[in-house]
mmCIF file of C-alpha atoms in Angstrom:
data_model
loop_
_atom_site.group_PDB
_atom_site.id
_atom_site.type_symbol
_atom_site.label_atom_id
_atom_site.label_comp_id
_atom_site.label_asym_id
_atom_site.label_seq_id
_atom_site.Cartn_x
_atom_site.Cartn_y
_atom_site.Cartn_z
ATOM 1 C CA MET P 21 -89.595 -51.742 -5.796
ATOM 2 C CA PHE P 22 -86.175 -52.838 -7.551
ATOM 3 C CA LYS P 23 -83.406 -53.754 -5.904
ATOM 4 C CA PHE P 24 -79.404 -55.362 -6.377
ATOM 5 C CA THR P 25 -76.485 -54.557 -4.943
ATOM 6 C CA VAL P 26 -72.713 -54.192 -5.693
ATOM 7 C CA ASN P 27 -69.808 -54.516 -3.693
ATOM 8 C CA PHE P 28 -66.262 -54.000 -4.056
ATOM 9 C CA LEU P 29 -63.628 -55.054 -2.163
ATOM 10 C CA ALA P 30 -59.960 -53.696 -2.303
ATOM 11 C CA LEU P 31 -57.416 -53.511 0.435
ATOM 12 C CA THR P 32 -57.095 -49.297 0.284
ATOM 13 C CA ASP P 33 -61.218 -49.747 1.178
ATOM 14 C CA ALA P 34 -64.324 -51.609 0.835
ATOM 15 C CA ILE P 35 -67.986 -50.413 -0.816
ATOM 16 C CA SER P 36 -71.275 -51.603 -0.757
ATOM 17 C CA LEU P 37 -73.650 -49.854 -2.679
ATOM 18 C CA LYS P 38 -77.714 -50.524 -2.111
ATOM 19 C CA ILE P 39 -79.599 -49.811 -5.522
ATOM 20 C CA THR P 40 -83.506 -49.075 -4.816
ATOM 21 C CA LEU P 41 -85.932 -47.635 -7.476
ATOM 22 C CA HIS P 42 -89.492 -47.818 -7.913
ATOM 23 C CA ASP P 43 -88.606 -48.489 -11.604
ATOM 24 C CA GLN P 44 -87.384 -51.572 -13.026
ATOM 25 C CA LYS P 45 -86.852 -50.073 -16.193
ATOM 26 C CA SER P 46 -83.713 -48.014 -14.001
ATOM 27 C CA VAL P 47 -82.886 -50.374 -12.215
ATOM 28 C CA GLU P 48 -82.184 -52.756 -15.494
ATOM 29 C CA ALA P 49 -80.408 -49.927 -16.793
ATOM 30 C CA ILE P 50 -78.040 -49.386 -14.420
ATOM 31 C CA TRP P 51 -77.624 -52.643 -14.245
ATOM 32 C CA GLN P 52 -76.366 -53.216 -17.670
ATOM 33 C CA ASN P 53 -74.484 -50.328 -17.339
ATOM 34 C CA PHE P 54 -71.935 -51.451 -14.046
ATOM 35 C CA LEU P 55 -71.970 -55.436 -15.761
ATOM 36 C CA LEU P 56 -70.659 -53.373 -18.819
ATOM 37 C CA ILE P 57 -67.900 -51.966 -16.913
ATOM 38 C CA PHE P 58 -66.835 -54.087 -15.354
ATOM 39 C CA SER P 59 -66.822 -57.340 -18.052
ATOM 40 C CA CYS P 60 -64.972 -58.499 -20.552
ATOM 41 C CA SER P 61 -65.800 -58.835 -24.467
ATOM 42 C CA ASN P 62 -64.874 -61.546 -27.232
ATOM 43 C CA GLU P 63 -66.225 -62.417 -30.249
ATOM 44 C CA GLU P 64 -68.798 -65.058 -28.956
ATOM 45 C CA GLU P 65 -69.932 -63.262 -24.853
ATOM 46 C CA SER P 66 -69.442 -60.615 -23.018
ATOM 47 C CA VAL P 67 -67.568 -62.450 -19.780
ATOM 48 C CA ILE P 68 -67.531 -60.652 -15.943
ATOM 49 C CA GLU P 69 -64.021 -60.224 -14.056
ATOM 50 C CA LEU P 70 -64.605 -60.574 -10.865
ATOM 51 C CA HIS P 71 -61.225 -59.859 -10.126
ATOM 52 C CA GLN P 72 -60.088 -56.355 -11.589
ATOM 53 C CA GLN P 73 -57.398 -53.788 -11.812
ATOM 54 C CA ASN P 74 -58.148 -50.040 -11.123
ATOM 55 C CA SER P 75 -57.559 -48.108 -14.361
ATOM 56 C CA SER P 76 -57.985 -44.647 -15.935
ATOM 57 C CA GLU P 77 -60.843 -46.783 -18.358
ATOM 58 C CA ILE P 78 -62.692 -47.771 -15.438
ATOM 59 C CA ARG P 79 -62.979 -44.257 -13.999
ATOM 60 C CA GLU P 80 -63.893 -42.819 -16.622
ATOM 61 C CA LYS P 81 -66.184 -45.272 -17.206
ATOM 62 C CA VAL P 82 -67.210 -44.897 -13.710
ATOM 63 C CA ASN P 83 -67.742 -41.000 -13.957
ATOM 64 C CA ALA P 84 -70.208 -41.687 -16.608
ATOM 65 C CA LEU P 85 -71.915 -44.025 -14.905
ATOM 66 C CA VAL P 86 -72.642 -41.378 -12.058
ATOM 67 C CA ASP P 87 -73.275 -38.524 -14.421
ATOM 68 C CA GLU P 88 -75.906 -40.459 -16.537
ATOM 69 C CA PHE P 89 -77.718 -41.372 -13.095
ATOM 70 C CA LYS P 90 -76.878 -38.883 -10.377
ATOM 71 C CA TYR P 91 -80.739 -37.545 -9.892
ATOM 72 C CA ASP P 92 -82.036 -40.696 -9.933
ATOM 73 C CA LEU P 93 -79.700 -42.067 -7.499
ATOM 74 C CA PRO P 94 -77.167 -39.367 -6.036
ATOM 75 C CA GLN P 95 -75.731 -41.825 -3.735
ATOM 76 C CA LEU P 96 -73.626 -43.325 -7.065
ATOM 77 C CA LYS P 97 -71.168 -40.432 -6.243
ATOM 78 C CA THR P 98 -69.581 -42.486 -3.864
ATOM 79 C CA LEU P 99 -68.308 -44.815 -6.676
ATOM 80 C CA SER P 100 -66.262 -41.655 -8.179
ATOM 81 C CA ALA P 101 -65.049 -41.130 -4.759
ATOM 82 C CA TYR P 102 -63.507 -44.840 -4.001
ATOM 83 C CA PHE P 103 -61.996 -45.530 -6.833
ATOM 84 C CA ARG P 104 -60.299 -41.703 -6.863
ATOM 85 C CA LYS P 105 -59.104 -43.592 -3.423
ATOM 86 C CA LEU P 106 -57.288 -47.287 -4.903
ATOM 87 C CA LYS P 107 -54.308 -46.244 -6.388
ATOM 88 C CA GLU P 108 -53.420 -46.734 -9.987
ATOM 89 C CA SER P 109 -53.796 -50.411 -10.439
ATOM 90 C CA GLU P 110 -54.877 -51.349 -7.818
ATOM 91 C CA HIS P 111 -56.010 -54.569 -7.848
ATOM 92 C CA PHE P 112 -60.182 -55.014 -6.429
ATOM 93 C CA TYR P 113 -62.974 -57.560 -6.881
ATOM 94 C CA PHE P 114 -66.119 -56.362 -8.310
ATOM 95 C CA LEU P 115 -68.878 -58.957 -6.730
ATOM 96 C CA PRO P 116 -72.860 -58.090 -8.159
ATOM 97 C CA ASN P 117 -75.123 -59.783 -6.291
ATOM 98 C CA LEU P 118 -73.469 -61.413 -3.890
ATOM 99 C CA LYS P 119 -73.369 -62.633 -0.240
ATOM 100 C CA LEU P 120 -70.136 -63.619 0.945
ATOM 101 C CA ASP P 121 -70.016 -64.385 4.204
ATOM 102 C CA GLN P 122 -67.218 -63.611 6.907
ATOM 103 C CA LYS P 123 -64.783 -66.816 6.282
ATOM 104 C CA GLU P 124 -65.515 -66.051 2.150
ATOM 105 C CA ILE P 125 -64.343 -61.943 2.443
ATOM 106 C CA GLN P 126 -61.054 -63.058 4.979
ATOM 107 C CA LYS P 127 -60.099 -65.272 1.234
ATOM 108 C CA LEU P 128 -60.524 -62.836 -0.578
ATOM 109 C CA TYR P 129 -57.904 -60.421 1.158
ATOM 110 C CA PHE P 130 -55.400 -63.056 1.332
ATOM 111 C CA ASN P 131 -55.578 -63.544 -2.403
ATOM 112 C CA LEU P 132 -55.236 -59.501 -2.867
ATOM 113 C CA ARG P 133 -52.478 -59.467 0.172
ATOM 114 C CA ALA P 134 -50.600 -62.360 -2.221
ATOM 115 C CA ILE P 135 -51.163 -59.956 -5.224
ATOM 116 C CA ASP P 136 -49.911 -57.456 -3.536
ATOM 117 C CA LYS P 137 -46.902 -59.235 -2.270
ATOM 118 C CA ARG P 138 -46.868 -61.261 -4.921
ATOM 119 C CA ILE P 139 -46.681 -64.504 -3.526
ATOM 120 C CA ASP P 140 -47.973 -67.823 -4.295
ATOM 121 C CA PHE P 141 -51.499 -68.395 -4.410
ATOM 122 C CA ASN P 142 -51.174 -72.097 -3.150
ATOM 123 C CA GLU P 143 -48.840 -70.262 -0.411
ATOM 124 C CA THR P 144 -51.290 -68.116 0.737
ATOM 125 C CA GLU P 145 -54.081 -70.864 0.463
ATOM 126 C CA MET P 146 -51.500 -72.681 3.186
ATOM 127 C CA GLN P 147 -51.532 -69.616 5.405
ATOM 128 C CA PHE P 148 -55.292 -68.754 5.335
ATOM 129 C CA ASP P 149 -55.959 -72.657 6.623
ATOM 130 C CA ASP P 150 -52.768 -72.599 8.849
ATOM 131 C CA LEU P 151 -53.660 -69.159 10.583
ATOM 132 C CA PHE P 152 -57.971 -69.139 9.898
ATOM 133 C CA GLY P 153 -59.148 -72.452 10.069
ATOM 134 C CA ASP P 154 -59.465 -73.430 13.625
ATOM 135 C CA LEU P 155 -61.145 -69.686 13.663
ATOM 136 C CA PHE P 156 -63.866 -70.287 11.333
ATOM 137 C CA LYS P 157 -64.412 -73.979 12.463
ATOM 138 C CA ASN P 158 -65.390 -73.131 16.546
ATOM 139 C CA TYR P 159 -66.659 -69.414 16.090
ATOM 140 C CA HIS P 160 -69.090 -67.070 13.871
ATOM 141 C CA LEU P 161 -67.655 -64.299 13.113
ATOM 142 C CA LYS P 162 -69.052 -60.558 12.900
ATOM 143 C CA THR P 163 -67.137 -57.274 12.281
ATOM 144 C CA VAL P 164 -69.109 -54.061 12.823
ATOM 145 C CA GLY P 165 -67.543 -50.025 12.653
ATOM 146 C CA PRO P 166 -66.149 -49.686 8.600
ATOM 147 C CA LYS P 167 -70.072 -48.719 7.871
ATOM 148 C CA ARG P 168 -72.918 -47.772 8.891
ATOM 149 C CA ILE P 169 -75.118 -50.107 11.048
ATOM 150 C CA TYR P 170 -78.426 -49.802 12.935
ATOM 151 C CA ILE P 171 -79.288 -52.412 15.315
ATOM 152 C CA GLY P 172 -82.010 -53.112 17.080
ATOM 153 C CA GLU P 173 -85.730 -52.082 16.696
ATOM 154 C CA LYS P 174 -87.134 -49.734 14.396
ATOM 155 C CA ASP P 175 -90.121 -49.581 16.720
ATOM 156 C CA LYS P 176 -89.595 -47.575 18.836
ATOM 157 C CA GLU P 177 -93.358 -48.654 20.881
ATOM 158 C CA LYS P 178 -91.447 -52.728 20.244
ATOM 159 C CA ARG P 179 -88.183 -51.539 21.305
ATOM 160 C CA VAL P 180 -86.849 -53.901 24.733
ATOM 161 C CA CYS P 181 -83.250 -51.678 26.263
ATOM 162 C CA ARG P 182 -80.933 -54.236 25.885
ATOM 163 C CA PHE P 183 -79.537 -53.308 29.447
ATOM 164 C CA CYS P 184 -82.034 -52.868 31.895
ATOM 165 C CA GLN P 185 -85.010 -54.592 30.067
ATOM 166 C CA ASN P 186 -86.974 -51.899 30.123
ATOM 167 C CA LYS P 187 -87.083 -51.107 33.749
ATOM 168 C CA SER P 188 -85.638 -48.051 33.650
ATOM 169 C CA LYS P 189 -88.619 -45.199 35.043
ATOM 170 C CA PRO P 190 -89.410 -43.080 32.414
ATOM 171 C CA LEU P 191 -88.271 -45.534 29.324
ATOM 172 C CA THR P 192 -87.180 -43.323 26.224
ATOM 173 C CA PHE P 193 -85.427 -43.898 22.966
ATOM 174 C CA ARG P 194 -85.167 -40.335 22.347
ATOM 175 C CA ASN P 195 -81.208 -40.201 21.791
ATOM 176 C CA LYS P 196 -78.989 -41.748 19.355
ATOM 177 C CA ALA P 197 -77.331 -44.551 21.691
ATOM 178 C CA HIS P 198 -73.554 -44.875 19.811
ATOM 179 C CA GLY P 199 -72.500 -48.961 19.244
ATOM 180 C CA ILE P 200 -69.053 -47.574 20.089
ATOM 181 C CA SER P 201 -68.543 -44.369 21.999
ATOM 182 C CA GLU P 202 -68.581 -41.104 20.081
ATOM 183 C CA ALA P 203 -66.154 -39.827 21.197
ATOM 184 C CA LEU P 204 -63.927 -42.844 20.243
ATOM 185 C CA GLY P 205 -64.650 -41.889 16.671
ATOM 186 C CA ASN P 206 -67.847 -43.986 16.170
ATOM 187 C CA LYS P 207 -70.046 -42.075 13.494
ATOM 188 C CA THR P 208 -71.931 -45.336 12.431
ATOM 189 C CA VAL P 209 -72.690 -48.511 14.804
ATOM 190 C CA VAL P 210 -75.616 -46.425 16.637
ATOM 191 C CA LEU P 211 -77.645 -49.657 18.758
ATOM 192 C CA LEU P 212 -81.551 -48.829 19.071
ATOM 193 C CA GLU P 213 -82.204 -50.457 21.615
ATOM 194 C CA GLU P 214 -80.683 -48.803 24.497
ATOM 195 C CA CYS P 215 -82.937 -46.429 27.150
ATOM 196 C CA ASP P 216 -82.412 -42.985 27.213
ATOM 197 C CA GLU P 217 -81.492 -43.371 31.085
ATOM 198 C CA CYS P 218 -78.681 -45.957 30.599
ATOM 199 C CA ASN P 219 -77.444 -44.187 27.522
ATOM 200 C CA ASP P 220 -76.935 -41.364 30.275
ATOM 201 C CA LYS P 221 -75.416 -44.173 33.220
ATOM 202 C CA PHE P 222 -72.834 -45.702 30.935
ATOM 203 C CA SER P 223 -71.452 -41.978 29.575
ATOM 204 C CA LYS P 224 -70.961 -40.986 33.244
ATOM 205 C CA THR P 225 -69.598 -43.757 34.816
ATOM 206 C CA ILE P 226 -67.805 -46.800 32.190
ATOM 207 C CA GLU P 227 -67.340 -44.669 29.124
ATOM 208 C CA PRO P 228 -65.484 -42.153 30.627
ATOM 209 C CA ASP P 229 -62.618 -44.679 31.638
ATOM 210 C CA ILE P 230 -62.314 -46.402 28.285
ATOM 211 C CA ILE P 231 -62.222 -42.851 26.944
ATOM 212 C CA GLN P 232 -59.479 -41.580 29.635
ATOM 213 C CA TYR P 233 -57.473 -44.423 28.834
ATOM 214 C CA LEU P 234 -57.869 -44.063 25.462
ATOM 215 C CA ALA P 235 -57.122 -40.419 25.333
ATOM 216 C CA LEU P 236 -53.311 -40.000 24.140
ATOM 217 C CA PHE P 237 -54.183 -41.986 21.192
ATOM 218 C CA ARG P 238 -57.219 -39.768 20.296
ATOM 219 C CA ILE P 239 -54.536 -36.779 20.421
ATOM 220 C CA PHE P 240 -52.051 -37.729 18.737
ATOM 221 C CA TYR P 241 -54.292 -39.108 15.427
ATOM 222 C CA ASP P 242 -56.608 -36.672 15.627
ATOM 223 C CA VAL P 243 -59.617 -38.609 16.130
ATOM 224 C CA LYS P 244 -62.510 -36.512 16.316
ATOM 225 C CA GLY P 245 -65.380 -37.319 18.440
ATOM 226 C CA LYS P 246 -68.299 -35.074 19.541
ATOM 227 C CA GLY P 247 -67.775 -31.678 19.219
ATOM 228 C CA GLY P 248 -64.769 -32.111 17.023
ATOM 229 C CA SER P 249 -60.917 -32.707 18.215
ATOM 230 C CA LYS P 250 -60.152 -32.489 22.381
ATOM 231 C CA LYS P 251 -57.393 -31.548 24.249
ATOM 232 C CA PHE P 252 -55.694 -33.628 26.895
ATOM 233 C CA LYS P 253 -55.079 -32.353 30.113
ATOM 234 C CA GLY P 254 -53.292 -34.144 32.738
ATOM 235 C CA ASP P 255 -51.789 -33.064 36.291
ATOM 236 C CA ASN P 256 -48.813 -31.695 34.904
ATOM 237 C CA PHE P 257 -49.502 -31.779 31.130
ATOM 238 C CA GLU P 258 -51.793 -30.215 27.802
ATOM 239 C CA ILE P 259 -51.257 -32.198 24.340
ATOM 240 C CA LYS P 260 -52.955 -30.876 21.954
ATOM 241 C CA ASN P 261 -53.124 -31.299 17.612
ATOM 242 C CA ASP P 262 -53.903 -28.524 15.297
ATOM 243 C CA GLY P 263 -52.104 -30.488 12.850
ATOM 244 C CA ASN P 264 -48.941 -31.072 14.846
ATOM 245 C CA VAL P 265 -49.175 -32.616 17.786
ATOM 246 C CA GLU P 266 -47.587 -30.090 20.862
ATOM 247 C CA LEU P 267 -47.048 -31.277 24.306
ATOM 248 C CA LYS P 268 -46.841 -28.629 27.332
ATOM 249 C CA PHE P 269 -45.063 -29.288 30.879
ATOM 250 C CA TYR P 270 -47.228 -26.848 32.980
ATOM 251 C CA SER P 271 -43.537 -25.815 35.118
ATOM 252 C CA ALA P 272 -39.967 -27.196 33.846
ATOM 253 C CA ASP P 273 -40.253 -28.788 36.740
ATOM 254 C CA ASP P 274 -42.849 -31.229 35.563
ATOM 255 C CA LEU P 275 -40.302 -32.000 32.923
ATOM 256 C CA LEU P 276 -38.486 -35.290 33.808
ATOM 257 C CA LEU P 277 -36.598 -36.251 30.733
ATOM 258 C CA ILE P 278 -34.249 -39.591 31.701
ATOM 259 C CA HIS P 279 -32.487 -42.025 28.935
ATOM 260 C CA ASP P 280 -35.455 -40.405 26.721
ATOM 261 C CA LYS P 281 -38.452 -40.858 28.746
ATOM 262 C CA VAL P 282 -41.229 -38.902 29.542
ATOM 263 C CA LYS P 283 -43.851 -39.196 32.784
ATOM 264 C CA LEU P 284 -47.116 -37.952 32.101
ATOM 265 C CA ASP P 285 -49.373 -38.024 35.490
ATOM 266 C CA GLY P 286 -53.034 -38.200 34.776
ATOM 267 C CA LYS P 287 -55.685 -36.072 35.871
ATOM 268 C CA GLU P 288 -58.972 -38.511 35.975
ATOM 269 C CA THR P 289 -59.439 -41.679 38.197
ATOM 270 C CA ILE P 290 -59.906 -44.513 36.225
ATOM 271 C CA SER P 291 -61.165 -48.090 37.068
ATOM 272 C CA LEU P 292 -59.506 -50.944 35.138
ATOM 273 C CA GLN P 293 -62.399 -53.454 35.621
ATOM 274 C CA ASN P 294 -64.479 -49.704 33.900
ATOM 275 C CA ILE P 295 -62.780 -50.135 30.864
ATOM 276 C CA TYR P 296 -63.208 -53.552 30.193
ATOM 277 C CA ARG P 297 -66.721 -53.014 31.197
ATOM 278 C CA SER P 298 -67.021 -51.206 28.547
ATOM 279 C CA LEU P 299 -65.214 -52.981 25.866
ATOM 280 C CA CYS P 300 -68.249 -55.494 26.789
ATOM 281 C CA LYS P 301 -70.872 -53.099 26.433
ATOM 282 C CA PHE P 302 -69.591 -52.316 23.270
ATOM 283 C CA PHE P 303 -69.680 -56.106 22.354
ATOM 284 C CA LEU P 304 -73.649 -56.784 23.425
ATOM 285 C CA SER P 305 -74.915 -53.723 21.304
ATOM 286 C CA VAL P 306 -73.322 -55.091 18.129
ATOM 287 C CA ILE P 307 -74.538 -58.875 18.321
ATOM 288 C CA ASP P 308 -77.818 -59.982 16.986
ATOM 289 C CA SER P 309 -80.579 -59.508 20.304
ATOM 290 C CA GLU P 310 -81.424 -63.119 19.953
ATOM 291 C CA HIS P 311 -78.152 -63.876 21.674
ATOM 292 C CA LEU P 312 -78.927 -61.993 24.458
ATOM 293 C CA PRO P 313 -80.303 -64.750 26.921
ATOM 294 C CA ALA P 314 -76.396 -65.851 27.366
ATOM 295 C CA PHE P 315 -75.106 -62.433 28.379
ATOM 296 C CA THR P 316 -77.486 -62.230 31.790
ATOM 297 C CA ASP P 317 -74.855 -61.634 34.642
ATOM 298 C CA THR P 318 -72.932 -60.338 31.986
ATOM 299 C CA ILE P 319 -75.049 -57.304 31.470
ATOM 300 C CA LYS P 320 -75.018 -57.319 35.471
ATOM 301 C CA TRP P 321 -71.813 -56.640 35.826
ATOM 302 C CA ILE P 322 -71.759 -54.157 33.181
ATOM 303 C CA ASN P 323 -74.231 -52.480 35.367
ATOM 304 C CA HIS P 324 -72.562 -53.022 38.919
ATOM 305 C CA ASP P 325 -75.113 -55.365 40.427
ATOM 306 C CA LEU P 326 -72.725 -57.787 40.367
ATOM 307 C CA GLU P 327 -69.091 -57.996 42.247
ATOM 308 C CA VAL P 328 -66.131 -59.605 41.042
ATOM 309 C CA ALA P 329 -62.175 -59.746 41.694
ATOM 310 C CA GLN P 330 -60.871 -61.399 39.637
ATOM 311 C CA LEU P 331 -61.464 -61.495 35.302
ATOM 312 C CA PRO P 332 -59.467 -62.533 32.096
ATOM 313 C CA LYS P 333 -56.273 -60.488 31.410
ATOM 314 C CA MET P 334 -56.663 -58.531 28.255
ATOM 315 C CA GLY P 335 -53.959 -59.439 25.714
ATOM 316 C CA GLN P 336 -53.519 -55.287 24.002
ATOM 317 C CA LEU P 337 -51.433 -54.697 21.156
ATOM 318 C CA ILE P 338 -49.800 -51.825 18.967
ATOM 319 C CA SER P 339 -49.991 -52.179 15.727
ATOM 320 C CA TYR P 340 -50.133 -50.151 12.233
ATOM 321 C CA HIS P 341 -51.076 -52.424 10.357
ATOM 322 C CA GLY P 342 -54.863 -52.255 10.852
ATOM 323 C CA PHE P 343 -54.803 -48.825 11.438
ATOM 324 C CA THR P 344 -57.996 -46.945 11.947
ATOM 325 C CA LYS P 345 -59.496 -44.040 12.994
ATOM 326 C CA GLN P 346 -63.062 -45.121 13.220
ATOM 327 C CA PRO P 347 -63.080 -47.315 15.512
ATOM 328 C CA LYS P 348 -64.046 -51.560 14.730
ATOM 329 C CA LEU P 349 -64.941 -54.431 16.677
ATOM 330 C CA VAL P 350 -64.739 -58.461 15.891
ATOM 331 C CA THR P 351 -67.526 -60.047 17.777
ATOM 332 C CA TYR P 352 -66.757 -63.918 17.626
ATOM 333 C CA ARG P 353 -69.228 -66.045 18.826
ATOM 334 C CA ARG P 354 -68.566 -70.132 19.386
ATOM 335 C CA LYS P 355 -70.682 -72.306 17.117
ATOM 336 C CA THR P 356 -69.320 -75.709 18.615
ATOM 337 C CA ASP P 357 -70.068 -77.287 22.372
ATOM 338 C CA ASP P 358 -65.619 -77.064 22.950
ATOM 339 C CA ILE P 359 -66.133 -75.443 26.696
ATOM 340 C CA ASN P 360 -62.305 -75.427 26.773
ATOM 341 C CA ILE P 361 -62.786 -72.166 24.690
ATOM 342 C CA PRO P 362 -64.691 -69.231 25.373
ATOM 343 C CA TYR P 363 -68.149 -68.620 23.830
ATOM 344 C CA ALA P 364 -67.696 -64.684 23.152
ATOM 345 C CA VAL P 365 -64.367 -62.773 22.579
ATOM 346 C CA GLY P 366 -64.578 -58.677 21.103
ATOM 347 C CA GLU P 367 -61.548 -57.733 18.779
ATOM 348 C CA PHE P 368 -61.700 -54.096 19.400
ATOM 349 C CA TYR P 369 -59.435 -51.454 16.732
ATOM 350 C CA PHE P 370 -59.138 -48.212 17.803
ATOM 351 C CA THR P 371 -56.549 -46.264 15.971
ATOM 352 C CA CYS P 372 -52.926 -48.171 16.546
ATOM 353 C CA VAL P 373 -54.379 -50.010 19.389
ATOM 354 C CA VAL P 374 -56.066 -54.163 19.561
ATOM 355 C CA ILE P 375 -57.213 -55.295 21.976
ATOM 356 C CA VAL P 376 -58.028 -59.200 23.004
ATOM 357 C CA PHE P 377 -60.928 -59.333 25.702
ATOM 358 C CA ILE P 378 -63.155 -62.295 27.179
ATOM 359 C CA LEU P 379 -67.023 -62.216 27.623
ATOM 360 C CA PRO P 380 -67.314 -63.156 30.946
ATOM 361 C CA PHE P 381 -70.075 -64.723 32.738
ATOM 362 C CA THR P 382 -71.718 -66.022 29.858
ATOM 363 C CA THR P 383 -74.395 -69.160 30.575
ATOM 364 C CA LYS P 384 -72.733 -70.975 28.090
ATOM 365 C CA ASP P 385 -69.073 -71.030 29.650
ATOM 366 C CA GLU P 386 -67.667 -73.878 32.449
ATOM 367 C CA LYS P 387 -64.737 -71.888 32.779
ATOM 368 C CA ASP P 388 -64.147 -68.219 33.028
ATOM 369 C CA PHE P 389 -60.519 -68.591 31.558
ATOM 370 C CA THR P 390 -58.420 -66.905 34.550
ATOM 371 C CA SER P 391 -55.938 -69.458 34.956
ATOM 372 C CA GLU P 392 -52.976 -69.574 33.298
ATOM 373 C CA SER P 393 -53.389 -73.138 31.361
ATOM 374 C CA ASP P 394 -57.102 -72.378 29.814
ATOM 375 C CA TYR P 395 -56.227 -68.499 28.819
ATOM 376 C CA GLU P 396 -53.035 -70.094 27.442
ATOM 377 C CA TYR P 397 -55.075 -73.007 25.050
ATOM 378 C CA PHE P 398 -58.079 -70.391 23.936
ATOM 379 C CA TRP P 399 -54.901 -67.643 23.051
ATOM 380 C CA ASP P 400 -53.939 -71.098 20.800
ATOM 381 C CA THR P 401 -57.158 -70.961 18.942
ATOM 382 C CA PHE P 402 -56.758 -67.236 18.212
ATOM 383 C CA GLN P 403 -53.468 -67.720 16.136
ATOM 384 C CA HIS P 404 -53.769 -65.203 13.620
ATOM 385 C CA SER P 405 -53.407 -63.180 16.437
ATOM 386 C CA LYS P 406 -50.866 -64.820 18.099
ATOM 387 C CA ARG P 407 -48.344 -65.426 15.744
ATOM 388 C CA THR P 408 -48.136 -61.509 15.795
ATOM 389 C CA ASP P 409 -44.964 -59.957 17.775
ATOM 390 C CA GLY P 410 -45.966 -57.535 20.741
ATOM 391 C CA TRP P 411 -48.469 -59.014 22.555
ATOM 392 C CA GLU P 412 -48.911 -57.651 26.660
ATOM 393 C CA PHE P 413 -51.331 -59.375 28.170
ATOM 394 C CA ILE P 414 -52.477 -56.945 31.323
ATOM 395 C CA ASP P 415 -54.648 -57.870 34.225
ATOM 396 C CA PHE P 416 -58.297 -55.444 34.226
ATOM 397 C CA SER P 417 -59.721 -57.104 37.193
ATOM 398 C CA ASN P 418 -58.837 -53.893 39.458
ATOM 399 C CA ASP P 419 -62.214 -52.073 40.913
ATOM 400 C CA THR P 420 -59.980 -49.334 42.321
ATOM 401 C CA LYS P 421 -60.547 -45.954 41.002
ATOM 402 C CA LYS P 422 -56.581 -44.756 40.771
ATOM 403 C CA LYS P 423 -54.829 -42.305 38.756
ATOM 404 C CA SER P 424 -52.942 -42.642 35.726
ATOM 405 C CA THR P 425 -49.060 -42.772 34.206
ATOM 406 C CA ILE P 426 -48.272 -42.737 31.223
ATOM 407 C CA ASN P 427 -44.601 -42.944 30.043
ATOM 408 C CA ILE P 428 -43.496 -41.833 26.258
ATOM 409 C CA ASN P 429 -40.902 -43.082 24.990
ATOM 410 C CA PHE P 430 -38.615 -40.840 22.415
ATOM 411 C CA SER P 431 -35.634 -43.422 22.025
ATOM 412 C CA SER P 432 -36.747 -45.238 18.699
ATOM 413 C CA PRO P 433 -39.295 -45.066 15.782
ATOM 414 C CA GLN P 434 -41.044 -48.541 17.394
ATOM 415 C CA SER P 435 -41.355 -46.828 20.945
ATOM 416 C CA HIS P 436 -44.921 -46.415 22.378
ATOM 417 C CA SER P 437 -46.705 -45.396 25.252
ATOM 418 C CA LYS P 438 -47.268 -47.469 28.454
ATOM 419 C CA ARG P 439 -49.596 -46.804 30.789
ATOM 420 C CA THR P 440 -50.155 -47.465 34.487
ATOM 421 C CA LEU P 441 -51.953 -46.834 37.233
ATOM 422 C CA SER P 442 -50.381 -45.201 40.645
#
């Protein structure tokens, strides 16, 4: 078996291609074609250029490569689609057989943004160190969501469920367990180490609450979960998206338009703690299993086997900078012994919503980060988030099921919805 990997990175999108064939000559031929497309030649030698710009010439060469090897490697078609997706003259990085860590990838993105905004590279370097220097020094980072990934043991006979330790009877792994709820549009992140009983339990207990909490954004941006597009029904309204968003009230008396604000009364009851539990469950679904022992009590709490009165606040932001219809989760796991910052932090992206949350009850933490001073110290280490205006810090400790209310402000283009429980 002969293989190599090629990565392309641009602001518009990124793609990773793994080329695997049994025939060494075919692999070498494809490899040489890649190098010819993305190299510059002079009289003495050919040099591979990692930093490139999209052009009609590159697209023609890529299409020729795809056409030549379309029978051996039909997945190469995604490469043609990728370059069609990029803007004309858009800058990108060609990264053949290079394995980069998260810090190196972030630096490349920063360089692309600097080029796009015509910012000096030295200034960009200083900005990067200012925003991410302490973060990469303190935490291991992992991002899931953009690419298809199967997490955990592939052999069913060797699997151990992350959430019940195989105590479920009967124990089966027949159903596909999504590391992030499929109802939120996740089609790429699959957890192999979640048994059918736990999967069924979470789909009926905690996950409906976060789905309901984010339902308005799911409908507005037509995020397709299991079964396609959904309607959002409340006590006094119905919202659907058939290409255009339609908000319908059940009666004229229900329409309370005061100072350009509309109040939507939810039909379902939700628990704020279940929203927090769901986010932590997503986190524990995507990390490497070797780190799970530090989260024994966190898993008990997710399973409702541990009661708690107070949790750390969660930061929530409405921002279109990292907009994504495919949910994305960034996990931060502390690499130092600094007990003044949390051991584990999650950063969840869904459409225009960003939520930053601390994993509670880990064996690596001596603080619970519920005090204002401890939380502020932690937030100071997240400079890339702190420097952005608009964050709300919300207490999700209430575990009582309550109906939710959504207040929509139509007064300006910057308006956004705010959800409360009543």
